[in-house]
């Protein structure tokens, strides 16, 4: 109740409040047994709203082996991936040569946070996608991707 109330109070005057608020009201009105079910429900909705079409797979449905870099490479092998995108901190643990030996190219993403219109004061980066959607609506994916299309380092 507190989380929903906080969202509704903070964004009730946002440009896209009417477009998205019903989802949060419906989502928070349900009794969720497991946090991961709630998280999956919300993640799929966010992806849909952003227009990101992907095949959604849960790692818990597979038998991956290893830790850190070895785990990621094992996932790539099982799925036949020829490219893997690490977050920026992947540089700290990725065994680049192992990926190259397997024929899997890797990218270390260096996300540059874009500035977008917010309702109050100076821009605050790194807020939830909720903030972006309520403030920018259908332009949200373009905003997320701005500044980031050519800033990835490809290792092959």
Coordinates of C-alpha atoms in Angstrom, one line a residue:
X1 CA 0.0 0.0 0.0
X2 CA 2.8 2.4 0.9
X3 CA 4.7 1.8 -2.3
X4 CA 1.6 2.3 -4.5
X5 CA 0.6 5.4 -2.5
X6 CA 4.0 6.8 -3.0
X7 CA 3.9 6.2 -6.8
X8 CA 0.5 7.7 -7.2
X9 CA 1.2 10.8 -5.0
X10 CA 4.5 11.6 -6.7
X11 CA 3.3 11.2 -10.3
X12 CA -0.3 12.3 -10.2
X13 CA 0.6 15.4 -12.1
X14 CA 3.0 13.7 -14.5
X15 CA 2.2 14.0 -18.3
X16 CA 1.6 10.3 -18.7
X17 CA 0.0 9.5 -15.3
X18 CA -3.4 8.5 -16.8
X19 CA -1.7 6.2 -19.3
X20 CA 0.2 4.1 -16.8
X21 CA -1.4 4.5 -13.3
X22 CA -4.0 1.8 -13.8
X23 CA -1.4 -0.9 -14.2
X24 CA 0.2 0.0 -10.8
X25 CA -3.2 0.1 -9.1
X26 CA -4.1 -3.3 -10.5
X27 CA -0.7 -4.8 -9.8
X28 CA -0.6 -3.7 -6.2
X29 CA -4.2 -4.8 -5.6
X30 CA -3.2 -8.4 -6.2
X31 CA -1.9 -10.7 -3.4
X32 CA 1.5 -11.9 -4.6
X33 CA 2.8 -15.1 -3.0
X34 CA 6.4 -14.6 -4.3
X35 CA 8.4 -11.5 -5.0
X36 CA 9.8 -13.0 -8.1
X37 CA 6.3 -13.4 -9.6
X38 CA 5.7 -9.7 -9.0
X39 CA 9.1 -8.8 -10.4
X40 CA 8.5 -10.9 -13.5
X41 CA 5.0 -9.4 -14.0
X42 CA 6.4 -5.9 -13.8
X43 CA 9.5 -6.5 -15.9
X44 CA 7.4 -8.0 -18.7
X45 CA 5.0 -5.0 -18.6
X46 CA 7.9 -2.5 -18.6
X47 CA 9.4 -4.2 -21.6
X48 CA 6.1 -4.1 -23.4
X49 CA 5.6 -0.4 -22.7
X50 CA 9.1 0.3 -23.9
X51 CA 8.5 -1.7 -27.1
X52 CA 11.2 -4.1 -26.4
X53 CA 10.4 -7.5 -27.9
X54 CA 12.5 -10.3 -26.5
X55 CA 12.2 -14.0 -25.7
X56 CA 11.9 -14.1 -22.0
X57 CA 13.6 -17.0 -20.3
X58 CA 14.2 -17.8 -16.7
X59 CA 17.6 -19.1 -15.6
X60 CA 15.9 -21.2 -13.0
X61 CA 14.5 -23.3 -15.8
X62 CA 17.9 -24.4 -16.9
X63 CA 21.0 -26.1 -15.5
X64 CA 23.8 -23.6 -15.9
X65 CA 27.2 -24.3 -14.4
X66 CA 30.0 -22.2 -13.0
X67 CA 30.2 -18.8 -11.5
X68 CA 30.9 -15.3 -12.8
X69 CA 32.5 -15.4 -16.2
X70 CA 32.3 -19.2 -16.5
X71 CA 28.5 -19.1 -15.7
X72 CA 27.9 -16.5 -18.4
X73 CA 29.9 -18.4 -21.0
X74 CA 28.1 -21.6 -20.1
X75 CA 24.8 -19.8 -20.7
X76 CA 26.1 -18.6 -24.1
X77 CA 27.1 -22.1 -25.0
X78 CA 23.8 -23.6 -24.1
X79 CA 21.9 -21.0 -26.1
X80 CA 24.3 -20.9 -29.0
X81 CA 24.9 -17.2 -28.5
X82 CA 27.5 -15.5 -30.6
X83 CA 27.3 -12.2 -28.8
X84 CA 27.0 -11.3 -25.1
X85 CA 26.6 -7.8 -23.6
X86 CA 28.1 -7.3 -20.2
X87 CA 27.4 -4.4 -18.0
X88 CA 30.3 -2.0 -17.5
X89 CA 31.6 -3.9 -14.4
X90 CA 31.8 -7.1 -16.5
X91 CA 35.3 -5.9 -17.3
X92 CA 36.3 -6.7 -13.7
X93 CA 35.5 -10.4 -14.1
X94 CA 35.0 -11.5 -17.7
X95 CA 37.5 -13.9 -19.0
X96 CA 37.7 -12.3 -22.5
X97 CA 40.0 -15.0 -24.0
X98 CA 37.5 -17.8 -23.1
X99 CA 34.7 -16.0 -25.0
X100 CA 37.0 -15.4 -28.0
X101 CA 38.1 -19.0 -28.0
X102 CA 34.5 -20.1 -28.0
X103 CA 33.6 -17.7 -30.8
X104 CA 31.4 -15.5 -28.7
X105 CA 31.9 -11.7 -29.2
X106 CA 31.4 -9.6 -26.1
X107 CA 30.5 -6.0 -25.5
X108 CA 31.1 -4.0 -22.3
X109 CA 28.3 -1.5 -22.2
X110 CA 29.1 1.9 -20.8
X111 CA 25.7 3.4 -20.2
X112 CA 25.6 7.2 -20.4
X113 CA 22.4 8.3 -18.6
X114 CA 20.4 10.7 -20.8
X115 CA 18.7 13.8 -19.4
X116 CA 14.9 13.9 -19.8
X117 CA 12.2 16.1 -18.5
X118 CA 11.2 15.6 -14.9
X119 CA 8.5 17.4 -13.0
X120 CA 10.5 18.8 -10.1
X121 CA 13.7 20.9 -9.9
X122 CA 17.1 19.8 -11.3
X123 CA 17.3 16.5 -13.2
X124 CA 17.9 13.4 -11.0
X125 CA 19.6 10.5 -12.8
X126 CA 19.3 6.8 -12.1
X127 CA 15.6 6.8 -11.0
X128 CA 13.2 4.0 -11.8
X129 CA 11.9 3.3 -15.2
X130 CA 8.6 4.4 -13.6
X131 CA 9.9 7.9 -13.5
X132 CA 10.8 7.8 -17.2
X133 CA 7.5 6.4 -18.3
X134 CA 5.3 8.8 -16.3
X135 CA 7.3 11.7 -17.6
X136 CA 8.1 10.7 -21.2
X137 CA 5.6 8.0 -22.1
X138 CA 6.1 6.5 -25.6
X139 CA 9.4 8.4 -26.1
X140 CA 11.0 6.4 -23.2
X141 CA 12.9 3.9 -25.3
X142 CA 14.4 6.5 -27.6
X143 CA 15.5 8.4 -24.5
X144 CA 17.1 5.3 -22.9
X145 CA 19.0 4.5 -26.1
X146 CA 20.1 8.1 -26.8
X147 CA 23.8 8.6 -26.0
X148 CA 24.3 4.8 -26.0
X149 CA 24.1 3.6 -29.6
X150 CA 27.8 4.0 -30.4
X151 CA 29.5 3.9 -27.0
X152 CA 29.9 0.2 -26.7
X153 CA 33.3 -1.4 -26.9
X154 CA 33.2 -4.6 -29.1
X155 CA 35.8 -7.3 -28.3
X156 CA 36.2 -10.0 -30.9

